[in-house]
Short mmCIF file of C-alpha atoms in Angstrom, two decimals:
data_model
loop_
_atom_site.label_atom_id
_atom_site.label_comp_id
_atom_site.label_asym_id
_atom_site.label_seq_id
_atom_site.Cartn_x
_atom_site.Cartn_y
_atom_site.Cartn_z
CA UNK A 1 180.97 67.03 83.91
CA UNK A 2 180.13 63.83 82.93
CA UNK A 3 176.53 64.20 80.30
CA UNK A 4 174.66 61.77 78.50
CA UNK A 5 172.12 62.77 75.94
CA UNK A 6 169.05 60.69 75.72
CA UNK A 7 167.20 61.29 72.36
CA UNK A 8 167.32 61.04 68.68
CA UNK A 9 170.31 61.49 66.72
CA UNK A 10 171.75 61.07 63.32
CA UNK A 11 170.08 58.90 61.11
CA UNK A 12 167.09 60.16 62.47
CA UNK A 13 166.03 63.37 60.84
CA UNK A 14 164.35 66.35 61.56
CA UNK A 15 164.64 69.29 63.97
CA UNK A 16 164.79 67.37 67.49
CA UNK A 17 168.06 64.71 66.03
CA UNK A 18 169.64 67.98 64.92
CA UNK A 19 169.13 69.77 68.42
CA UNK A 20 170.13 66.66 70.12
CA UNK A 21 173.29 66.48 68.00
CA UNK A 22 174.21 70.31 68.05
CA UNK A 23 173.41 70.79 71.97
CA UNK A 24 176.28 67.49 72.01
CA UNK A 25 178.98 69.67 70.03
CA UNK A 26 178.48 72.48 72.09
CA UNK A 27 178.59 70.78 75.25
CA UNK A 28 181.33 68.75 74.03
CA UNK A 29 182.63 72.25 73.32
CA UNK A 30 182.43 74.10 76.26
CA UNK A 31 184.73 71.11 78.13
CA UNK A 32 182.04 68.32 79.09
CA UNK A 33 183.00 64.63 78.91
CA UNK A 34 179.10 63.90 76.13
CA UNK A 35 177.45 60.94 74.75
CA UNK A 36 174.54 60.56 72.75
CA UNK A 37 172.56 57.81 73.86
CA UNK A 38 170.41 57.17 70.66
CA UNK A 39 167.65 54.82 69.29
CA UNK A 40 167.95 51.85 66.61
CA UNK A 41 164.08 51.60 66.44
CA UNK A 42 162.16 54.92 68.08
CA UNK A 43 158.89 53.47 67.61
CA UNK A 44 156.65 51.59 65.23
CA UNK A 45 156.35 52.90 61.79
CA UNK A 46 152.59 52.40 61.63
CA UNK A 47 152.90 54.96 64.55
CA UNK A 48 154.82 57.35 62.58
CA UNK A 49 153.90 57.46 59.04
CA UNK A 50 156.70 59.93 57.74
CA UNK A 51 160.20 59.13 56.75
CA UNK A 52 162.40 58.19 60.17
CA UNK A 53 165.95 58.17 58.71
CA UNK A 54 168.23 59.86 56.38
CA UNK A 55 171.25 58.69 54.47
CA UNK A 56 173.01 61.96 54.40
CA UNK A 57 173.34 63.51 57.66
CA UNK A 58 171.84 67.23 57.60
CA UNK A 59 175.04 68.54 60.13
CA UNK A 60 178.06 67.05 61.36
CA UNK A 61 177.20 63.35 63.38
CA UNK A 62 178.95 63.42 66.56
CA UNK A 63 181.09 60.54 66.92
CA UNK A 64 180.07 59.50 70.45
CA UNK A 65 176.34 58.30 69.71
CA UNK A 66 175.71 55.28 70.64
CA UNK A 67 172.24 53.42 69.28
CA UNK A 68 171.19 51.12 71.67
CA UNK A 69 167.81 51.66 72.32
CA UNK A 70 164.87 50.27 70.80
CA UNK A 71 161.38 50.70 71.26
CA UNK A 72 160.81 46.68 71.25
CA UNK A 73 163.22 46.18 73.95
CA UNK A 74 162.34 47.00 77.46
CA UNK A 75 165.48 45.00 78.48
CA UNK A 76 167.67 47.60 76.52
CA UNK A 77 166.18 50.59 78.64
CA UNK A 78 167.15 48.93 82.00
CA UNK A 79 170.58 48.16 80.83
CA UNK A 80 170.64 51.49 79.47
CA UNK A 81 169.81 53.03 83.12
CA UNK A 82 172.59 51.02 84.68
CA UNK A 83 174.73 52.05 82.40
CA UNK A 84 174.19 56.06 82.83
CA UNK A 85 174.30 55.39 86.58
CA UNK A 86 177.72 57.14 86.78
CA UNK A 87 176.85 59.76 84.98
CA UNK A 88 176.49 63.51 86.67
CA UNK A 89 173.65 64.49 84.22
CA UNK A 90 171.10 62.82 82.27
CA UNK A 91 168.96 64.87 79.84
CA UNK A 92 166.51 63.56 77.97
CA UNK A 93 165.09 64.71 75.18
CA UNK A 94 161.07 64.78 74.72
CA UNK A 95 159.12 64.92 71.35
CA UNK A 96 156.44 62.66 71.81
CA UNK A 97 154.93 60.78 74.89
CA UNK A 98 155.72 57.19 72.63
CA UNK A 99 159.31 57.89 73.91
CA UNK A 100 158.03 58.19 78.01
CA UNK A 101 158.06 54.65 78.72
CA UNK A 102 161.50 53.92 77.58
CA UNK A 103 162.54 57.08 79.54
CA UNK A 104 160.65 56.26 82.50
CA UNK A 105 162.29 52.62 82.84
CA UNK A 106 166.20 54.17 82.81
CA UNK A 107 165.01 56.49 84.91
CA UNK A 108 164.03 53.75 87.63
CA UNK A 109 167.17 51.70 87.00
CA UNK A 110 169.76 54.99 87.45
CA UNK A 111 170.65 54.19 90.56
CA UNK A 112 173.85 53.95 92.17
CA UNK A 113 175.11 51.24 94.14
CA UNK A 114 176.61 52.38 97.63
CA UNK A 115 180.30 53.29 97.65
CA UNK A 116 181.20 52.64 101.13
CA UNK A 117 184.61 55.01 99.93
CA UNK A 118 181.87 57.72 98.62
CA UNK A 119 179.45 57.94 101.04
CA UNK A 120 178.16 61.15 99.98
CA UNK A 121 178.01 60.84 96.76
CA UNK A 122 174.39 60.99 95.47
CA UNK A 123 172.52 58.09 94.58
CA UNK A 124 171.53 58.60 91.23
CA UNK A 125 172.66 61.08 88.23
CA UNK A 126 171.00 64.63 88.74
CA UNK A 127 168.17 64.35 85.28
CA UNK A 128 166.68 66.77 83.03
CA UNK A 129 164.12 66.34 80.75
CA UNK A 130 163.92 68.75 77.79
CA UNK A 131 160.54 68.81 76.17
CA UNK A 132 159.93 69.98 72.97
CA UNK A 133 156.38 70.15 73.14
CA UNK A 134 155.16 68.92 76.27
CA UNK A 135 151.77 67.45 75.01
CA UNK A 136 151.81 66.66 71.66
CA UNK A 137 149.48 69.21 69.52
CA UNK A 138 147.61 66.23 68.38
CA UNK A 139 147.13 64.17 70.91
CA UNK A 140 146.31 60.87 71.78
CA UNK A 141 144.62 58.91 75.36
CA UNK A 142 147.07 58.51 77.55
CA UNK A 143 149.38 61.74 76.39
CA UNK A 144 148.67 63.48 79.72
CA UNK A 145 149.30 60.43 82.18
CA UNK A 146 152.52 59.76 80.48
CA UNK A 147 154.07 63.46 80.59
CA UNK A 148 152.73 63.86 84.05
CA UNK A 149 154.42 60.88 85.07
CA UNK A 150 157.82 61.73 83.30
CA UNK A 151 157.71 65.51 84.58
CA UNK A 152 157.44 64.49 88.23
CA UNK A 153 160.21 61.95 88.53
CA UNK A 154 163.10 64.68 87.13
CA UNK A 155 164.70 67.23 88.57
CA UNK A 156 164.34 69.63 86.57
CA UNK A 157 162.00 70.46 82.97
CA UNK A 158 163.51 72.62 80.53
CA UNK A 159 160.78 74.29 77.87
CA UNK A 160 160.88 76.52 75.31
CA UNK A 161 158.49 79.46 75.81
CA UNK A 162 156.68 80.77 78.76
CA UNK A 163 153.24 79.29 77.55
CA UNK A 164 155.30 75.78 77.56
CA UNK A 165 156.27 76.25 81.23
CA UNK A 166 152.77 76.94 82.58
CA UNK A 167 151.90 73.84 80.72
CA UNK A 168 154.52 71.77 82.16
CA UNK A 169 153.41 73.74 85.80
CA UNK A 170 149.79 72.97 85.30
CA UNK A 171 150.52 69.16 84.81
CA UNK A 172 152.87 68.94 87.62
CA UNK A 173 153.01 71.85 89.90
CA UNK A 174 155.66 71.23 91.66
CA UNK A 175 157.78 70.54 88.67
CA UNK A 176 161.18 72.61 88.75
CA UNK A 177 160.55 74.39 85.12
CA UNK A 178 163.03 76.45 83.33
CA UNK A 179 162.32 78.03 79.94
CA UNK A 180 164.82 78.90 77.81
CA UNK A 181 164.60 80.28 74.12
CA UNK A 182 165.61 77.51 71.57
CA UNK A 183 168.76 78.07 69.70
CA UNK A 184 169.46 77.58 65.97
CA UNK A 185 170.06 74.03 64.82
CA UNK A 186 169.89 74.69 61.45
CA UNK A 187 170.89 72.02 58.65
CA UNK A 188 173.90 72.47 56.64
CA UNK A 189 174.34 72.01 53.28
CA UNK A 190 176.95 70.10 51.26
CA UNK A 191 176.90 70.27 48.12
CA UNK A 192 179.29 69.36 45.38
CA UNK A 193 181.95 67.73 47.34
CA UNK A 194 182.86 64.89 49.65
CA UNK A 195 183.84 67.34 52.29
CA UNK A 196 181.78 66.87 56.13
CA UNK A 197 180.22 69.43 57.52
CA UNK A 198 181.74 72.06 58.95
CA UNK A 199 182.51 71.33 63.21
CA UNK A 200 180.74 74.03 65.65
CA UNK A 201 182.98 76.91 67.34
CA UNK A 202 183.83 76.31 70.38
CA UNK A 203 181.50 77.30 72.84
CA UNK A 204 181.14 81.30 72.80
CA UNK A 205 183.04 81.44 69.72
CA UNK A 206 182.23 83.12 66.18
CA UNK A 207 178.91 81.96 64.62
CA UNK A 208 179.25 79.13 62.20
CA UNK A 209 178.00 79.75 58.58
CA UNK A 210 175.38 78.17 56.70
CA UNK A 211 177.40 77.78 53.48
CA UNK A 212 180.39 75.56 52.81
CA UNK A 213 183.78 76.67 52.92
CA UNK A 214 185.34 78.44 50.06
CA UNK A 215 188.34 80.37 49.16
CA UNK A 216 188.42 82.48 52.33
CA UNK A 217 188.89 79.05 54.51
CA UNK A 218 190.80 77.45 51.64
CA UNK A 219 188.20 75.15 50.52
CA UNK A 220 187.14 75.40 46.98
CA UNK A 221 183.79 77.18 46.73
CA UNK A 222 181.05 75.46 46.25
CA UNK A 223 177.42 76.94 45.29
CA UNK A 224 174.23 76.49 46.73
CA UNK A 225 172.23 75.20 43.83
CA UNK A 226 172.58 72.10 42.17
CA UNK A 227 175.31 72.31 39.83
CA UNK A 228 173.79 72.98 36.33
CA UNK A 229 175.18 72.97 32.19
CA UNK A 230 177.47 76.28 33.42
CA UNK A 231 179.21 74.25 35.31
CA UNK A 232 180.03 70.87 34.01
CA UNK A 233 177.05 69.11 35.63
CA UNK A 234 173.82 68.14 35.36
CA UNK A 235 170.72 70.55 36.34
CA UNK A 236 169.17 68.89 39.25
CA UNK A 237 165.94 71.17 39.35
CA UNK A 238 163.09 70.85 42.22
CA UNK A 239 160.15 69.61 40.38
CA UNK A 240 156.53 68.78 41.26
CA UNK A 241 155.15 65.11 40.40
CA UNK A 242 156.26 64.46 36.20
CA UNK A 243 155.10 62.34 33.83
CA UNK A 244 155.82 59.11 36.40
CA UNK A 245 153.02 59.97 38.14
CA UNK A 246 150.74 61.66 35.59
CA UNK A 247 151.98 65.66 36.00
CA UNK A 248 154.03 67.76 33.92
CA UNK A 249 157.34 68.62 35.75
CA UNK A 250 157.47 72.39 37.35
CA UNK A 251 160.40 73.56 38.44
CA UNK A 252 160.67 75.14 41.13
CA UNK A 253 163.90 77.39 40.94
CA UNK A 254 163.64 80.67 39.67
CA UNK A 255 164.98 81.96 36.54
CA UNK A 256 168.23 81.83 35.16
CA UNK A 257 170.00 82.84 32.74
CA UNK A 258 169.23 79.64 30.79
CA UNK A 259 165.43 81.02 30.27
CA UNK A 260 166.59 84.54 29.90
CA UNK A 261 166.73 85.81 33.57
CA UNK A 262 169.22 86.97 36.22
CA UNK A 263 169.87 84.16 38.63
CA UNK A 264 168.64 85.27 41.85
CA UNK A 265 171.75 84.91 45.07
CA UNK A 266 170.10 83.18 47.74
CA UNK A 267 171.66 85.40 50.40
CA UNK A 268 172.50 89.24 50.25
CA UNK A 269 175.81 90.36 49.55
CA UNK A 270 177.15 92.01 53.06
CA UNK A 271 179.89 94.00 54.39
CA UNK A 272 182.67 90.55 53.86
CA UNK A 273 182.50 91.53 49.90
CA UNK A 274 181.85 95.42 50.34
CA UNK A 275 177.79 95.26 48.56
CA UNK A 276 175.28 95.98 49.99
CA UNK A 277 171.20 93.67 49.59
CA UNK A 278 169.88 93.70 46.35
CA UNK A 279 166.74 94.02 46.21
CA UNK A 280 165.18 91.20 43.85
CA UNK A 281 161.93 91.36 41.93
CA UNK A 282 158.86 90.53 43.85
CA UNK A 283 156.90 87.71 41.75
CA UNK A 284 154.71 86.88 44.98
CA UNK A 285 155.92 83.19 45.60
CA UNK A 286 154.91 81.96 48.89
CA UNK A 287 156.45 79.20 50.36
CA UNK A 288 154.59 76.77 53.13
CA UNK A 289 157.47 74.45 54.19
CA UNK A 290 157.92 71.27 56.54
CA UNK A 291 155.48 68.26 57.54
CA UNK A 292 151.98 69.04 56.58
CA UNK A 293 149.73 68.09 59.92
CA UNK A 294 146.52 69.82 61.20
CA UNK A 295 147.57 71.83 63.81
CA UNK A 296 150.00 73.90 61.27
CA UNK A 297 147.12 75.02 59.44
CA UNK A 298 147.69 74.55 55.76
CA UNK A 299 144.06 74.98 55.29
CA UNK A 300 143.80 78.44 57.06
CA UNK A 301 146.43 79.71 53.84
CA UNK A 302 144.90 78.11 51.40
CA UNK A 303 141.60 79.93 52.30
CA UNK A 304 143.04 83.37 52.86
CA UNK A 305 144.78 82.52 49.09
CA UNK A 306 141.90 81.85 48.01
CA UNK A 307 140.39 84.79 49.37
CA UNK A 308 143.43 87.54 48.53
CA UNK A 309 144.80 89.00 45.83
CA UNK A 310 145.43 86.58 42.70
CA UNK A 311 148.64 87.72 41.82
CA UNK A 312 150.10 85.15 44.90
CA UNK A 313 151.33 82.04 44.03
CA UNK A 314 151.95 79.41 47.21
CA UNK A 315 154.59 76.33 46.76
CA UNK A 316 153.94 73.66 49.83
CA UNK A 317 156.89 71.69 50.30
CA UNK A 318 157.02 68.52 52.78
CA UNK A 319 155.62 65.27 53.79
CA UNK A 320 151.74 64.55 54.26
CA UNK A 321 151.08 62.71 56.72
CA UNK A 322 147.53 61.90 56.13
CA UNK A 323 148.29 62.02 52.08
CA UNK A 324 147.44 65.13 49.69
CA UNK A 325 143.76 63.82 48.73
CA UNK A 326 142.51 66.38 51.65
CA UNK A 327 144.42 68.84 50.53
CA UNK A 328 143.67 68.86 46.80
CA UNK A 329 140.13 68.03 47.13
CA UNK A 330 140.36 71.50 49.15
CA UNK A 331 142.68 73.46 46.23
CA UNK A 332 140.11 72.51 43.82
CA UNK A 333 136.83 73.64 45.86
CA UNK A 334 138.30 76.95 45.99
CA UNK A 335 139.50 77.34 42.72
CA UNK A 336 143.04 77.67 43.12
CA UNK A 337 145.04 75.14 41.38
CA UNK A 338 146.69 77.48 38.66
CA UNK A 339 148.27 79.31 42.14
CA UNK A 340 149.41 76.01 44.13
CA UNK A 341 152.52 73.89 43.57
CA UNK A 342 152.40 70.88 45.91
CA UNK A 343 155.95 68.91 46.46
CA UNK A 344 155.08 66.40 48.44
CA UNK A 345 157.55 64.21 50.32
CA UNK A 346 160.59 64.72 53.09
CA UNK A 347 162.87 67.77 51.80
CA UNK A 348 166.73 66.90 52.38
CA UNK A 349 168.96 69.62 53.10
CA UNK A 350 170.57 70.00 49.68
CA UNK A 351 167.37 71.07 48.30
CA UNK A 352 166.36 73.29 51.20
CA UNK A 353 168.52 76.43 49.15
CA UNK A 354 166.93 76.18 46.11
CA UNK A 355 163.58 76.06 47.54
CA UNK A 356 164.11 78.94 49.46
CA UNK A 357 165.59 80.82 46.79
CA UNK A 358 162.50 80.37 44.41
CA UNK A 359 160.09 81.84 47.33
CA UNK A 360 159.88 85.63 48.19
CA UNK A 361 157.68 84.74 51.60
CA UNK A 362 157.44 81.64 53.75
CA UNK A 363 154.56 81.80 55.61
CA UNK A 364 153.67 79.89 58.96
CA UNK A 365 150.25 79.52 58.91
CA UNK A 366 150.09 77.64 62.71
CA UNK A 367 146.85 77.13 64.98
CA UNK A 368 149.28 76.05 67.85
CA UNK A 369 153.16 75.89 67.93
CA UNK A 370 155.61 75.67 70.22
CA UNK A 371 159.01 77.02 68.21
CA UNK A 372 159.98 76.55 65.27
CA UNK A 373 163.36 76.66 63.42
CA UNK A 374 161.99 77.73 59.69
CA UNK A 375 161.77 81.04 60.40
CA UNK A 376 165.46 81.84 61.24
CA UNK A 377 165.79 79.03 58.09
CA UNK A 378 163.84 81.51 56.06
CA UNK A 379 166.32 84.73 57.44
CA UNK A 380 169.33 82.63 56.52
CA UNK A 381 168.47 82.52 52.94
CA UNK A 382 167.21 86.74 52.99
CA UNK A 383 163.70 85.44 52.96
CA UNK A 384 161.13 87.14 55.25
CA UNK A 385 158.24 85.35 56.97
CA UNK A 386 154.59 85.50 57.27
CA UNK A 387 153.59 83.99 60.74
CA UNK A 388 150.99 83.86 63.57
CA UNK A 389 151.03 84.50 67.19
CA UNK A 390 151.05 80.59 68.25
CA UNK A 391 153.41 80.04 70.62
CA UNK A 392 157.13 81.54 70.36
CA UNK A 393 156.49 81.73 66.66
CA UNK A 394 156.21 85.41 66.53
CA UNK A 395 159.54 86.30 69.06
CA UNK A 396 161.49 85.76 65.90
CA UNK A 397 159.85 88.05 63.76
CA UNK A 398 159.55 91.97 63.76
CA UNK A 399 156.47 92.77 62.61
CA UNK A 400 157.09 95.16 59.60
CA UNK A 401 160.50 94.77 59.74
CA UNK A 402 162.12 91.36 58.23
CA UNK A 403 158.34 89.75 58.10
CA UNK A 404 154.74 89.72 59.27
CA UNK A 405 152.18 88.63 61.93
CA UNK A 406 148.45 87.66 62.43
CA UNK A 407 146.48 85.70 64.79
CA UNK A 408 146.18 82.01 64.68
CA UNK A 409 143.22 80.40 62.80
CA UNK A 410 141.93 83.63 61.53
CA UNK A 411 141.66 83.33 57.88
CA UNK A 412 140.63 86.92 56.86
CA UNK A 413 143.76 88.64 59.36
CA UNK A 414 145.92 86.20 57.37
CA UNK A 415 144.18 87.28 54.10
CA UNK A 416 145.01 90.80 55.41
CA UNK A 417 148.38 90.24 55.63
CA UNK A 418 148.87 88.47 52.34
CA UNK A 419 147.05 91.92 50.53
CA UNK A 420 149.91 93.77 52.51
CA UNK A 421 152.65 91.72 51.39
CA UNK A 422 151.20 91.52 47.86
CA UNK A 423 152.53 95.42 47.30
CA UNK A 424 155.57 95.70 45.98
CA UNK A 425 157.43 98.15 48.17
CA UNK A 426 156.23 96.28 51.26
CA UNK A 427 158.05 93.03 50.04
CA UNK A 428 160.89 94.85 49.25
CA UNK A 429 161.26 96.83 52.67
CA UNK A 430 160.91 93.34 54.50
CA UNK A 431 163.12 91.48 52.10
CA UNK A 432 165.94 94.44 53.01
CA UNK A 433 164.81 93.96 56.32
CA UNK A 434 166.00 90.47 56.64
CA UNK A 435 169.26 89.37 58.74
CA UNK A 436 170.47 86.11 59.49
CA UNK A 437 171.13 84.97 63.66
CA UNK A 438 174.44 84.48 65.13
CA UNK A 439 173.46 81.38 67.16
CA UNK A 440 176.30 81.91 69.31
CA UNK A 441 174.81 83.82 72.17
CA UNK A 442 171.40 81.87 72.43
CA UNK A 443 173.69 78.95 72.90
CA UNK A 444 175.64 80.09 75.29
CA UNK A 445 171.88 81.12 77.25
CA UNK A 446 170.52 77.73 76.76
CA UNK A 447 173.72 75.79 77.85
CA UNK A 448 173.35 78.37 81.30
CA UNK A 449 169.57 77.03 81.57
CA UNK A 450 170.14 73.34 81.06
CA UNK A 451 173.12 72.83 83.51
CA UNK A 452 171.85 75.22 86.18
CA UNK A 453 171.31 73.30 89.43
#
């Protein structure tokens, strides 16, 4: 089948470039003749105040992307629609209703011309949209007209979670909605060596590993952290703001054996080398990671911090949007700045393992969600997680098993669960708890929802 991908890709980054790209390789995988139909310009960065694009790709690109599009040029998105005219699918891939018009204008320019020799061939590529939100969680006028009108001119609307479908069914009802759980897309990480990442399994193959390849795949190995004095480099530590911008610097790794302690694996030895999880000390370091916006209620954890016990230390890692004035003016009314580490700013994937292996919790502190990827980021490194009950948030978690749950906006059930977390033994049941996801059967669902006619 002949499938074009319309939707972010490498340089863009963040979770919806890597699903585009990854849902390409397994496509591409599983015998389908893919291309990524990507942007040059998404939209206007007064629009979008984060970082847009990356210089190191957080997975493997896939080589057929093309970046035509551009947010600027209407023009583009009708050539673009005659161009995917011979296509057999079209999916498009929704994260904000600033993409709709482009989408809305290939849509009206996929049609075929008659083929008096194919007379029954259909007049336009069969189109999916895959949304993942469909209405923003902070929206803005005209959100609701836009997805409406997208919604009702596809065939068919692939969400995420069963709340996301009646969403998508309560905007347009007769909308043809299938909801499918949403795979791992998880960045690699490459560090100390030129190598690319490592390609996808074939579709229905054996699950792909987070690290790089070492000895077992005849690579060299190559760690995790930064390389450091032990081994002929440089420490690279993750610090907070230094003396540029007024702070001392705070490191963010845990202790090695340069300040006297053990350094901590970042994943639990399994069966592979015959060990079995260590269980590591429990210095109640919680971790709040990715872009800091309203909805994913930063506030609500610094509150129940605040208000639990004081042996919890929180580390908030990621870009703020709106800057971190609201959110220190807020650190400092409740008293809490000995206990909170902020690191503001976009965090690349070569830091993501060190981050994660200085944390003994992440937490998700969410008033809405849709999914979410850090949580099975979180498993991959043996960390468990503190979430809510927004959204799919909570289907990856076993409550009391690998992490915890609490209801949404509720600062004292939060608090709650931070005083259960704060005992020893229950951190180290959870921690043993942990396991990572072999992404290869969610795949293989997710390819059966999106090409099911």
């Amino acid at each position: 089948m002949r499938i074009a991908l319309v939707g972010p890709a490498h340089p863009y980054k963040g979770g919806g470039a890597r699903h585009t790209t990854e849902l390409a390789h397994r496509l591409a995988a599983a015998g389908h003749d893919v291309v990524i139909e990507s942007w040059r310009a998404q939209y206007p960065a007064w629009l979008y105040p984060g970082q847009q694009l990356l210089d190191v790709p957080e997975g493997e690109p896939y080589p057929r992307t093309r970046r035509r599009l551009a947010w600027y040029r209407p023009d583009g998105w009708l050539a673009e629609g005659r161009r995917l005219a011979s296509a057999d699918l079209v999916v498009f891939a929704l994260l904000t209703p600033l993409q709709v018009p482009a989408y809305l204008t290939i849509l009206a320019s996929l049609r075929r011309a008659s083929d008096p020799l194919q007379p029954l061939l259909p007049r336009r590529p069969r189109t999916v949209v895959i949304c993942h939100n469909v209405l923003p969680h902070e929206r803005r006028l005209g959100d609701m007209a836009l997805t409406r009108a997208l919604l009702s001119r596809v065939d068919t609307v692939l969400v995420h979670s069963p709340a996301q479908a009646i969403q998508a069914r309560d905007l347009v009802p007769a909308a043809s909605v299938v909801t499918a759980q949403m795979p791992p897309h998880l960045p690699l990480y490459c560090l100390g060596g030129d190598d690319p990442p490592q390609t996808p399994p074939a579709h229905g193959g054996a699950a792909r590993p987070l690290v790089p390849p070492g000895p077992a795949d005849g690579g060299a190995a190559r760690p995790l952290v930064p390389p450091g004095p032990a081994d002929g480099g440089a420490a690279r530590p993750l610090v907070h703001p230094g003396p540029a911008d007024g702070g001392a610097a705070r490191p963010l790794v845990p202790p090695g054996p340069a300040d006297g302690g053990a350094a901590r694996p970042l994943v639990p030895p399994g069966p592979a080398d015959g060990g079995t999880a260590p269980i590591a000390p429990w210095a109640g370091r919680l971790l709040f990671f990715g872009v800091v916006r309203p909805y994913k209620g930063l506030d609500v954890l610094l509150r129940a911090l605040a208000g639990g016990p004081p042996n919890l230390t929180l580390t908030v890692a990621g870009e703020f949007w709106g800057g971190t004035g609201e959110t220190e003016n807020l650190v400092a009314e409740l008293r809490i700045a000995d206990r909170v580490r902020l690191r503001p700013g976009y965090v690349p994937a070569s830091e993501i393992p060190a981050l994660f292996a200085a944390a003994d919790a992440l937490v998700l502190p969410y008033r809405e969600a849709t999914a979410s990827q850090n949580a099975l980021l979180a498993f991959a490194h043996g960390v468990p997680v503190i979430t809510t009950t927004a959204g799919a948030l909570a289907d990856l978690v076993r409550n009391g098993v690998d992490g915890l749950t609490c209801a949404p906006g509720d600062v004292a059930d939060l608090a709650r669960v931070l005083r259960e977390i704060s005992v020893p033994e229950t951190a180290r049941r959870l921690r043993a708890g942990v396991t990572a996801t072999d992404p290869a059967p969610c795949w293989a669902d997710y390819l059966k929802a999106l090409l099911v006619r």
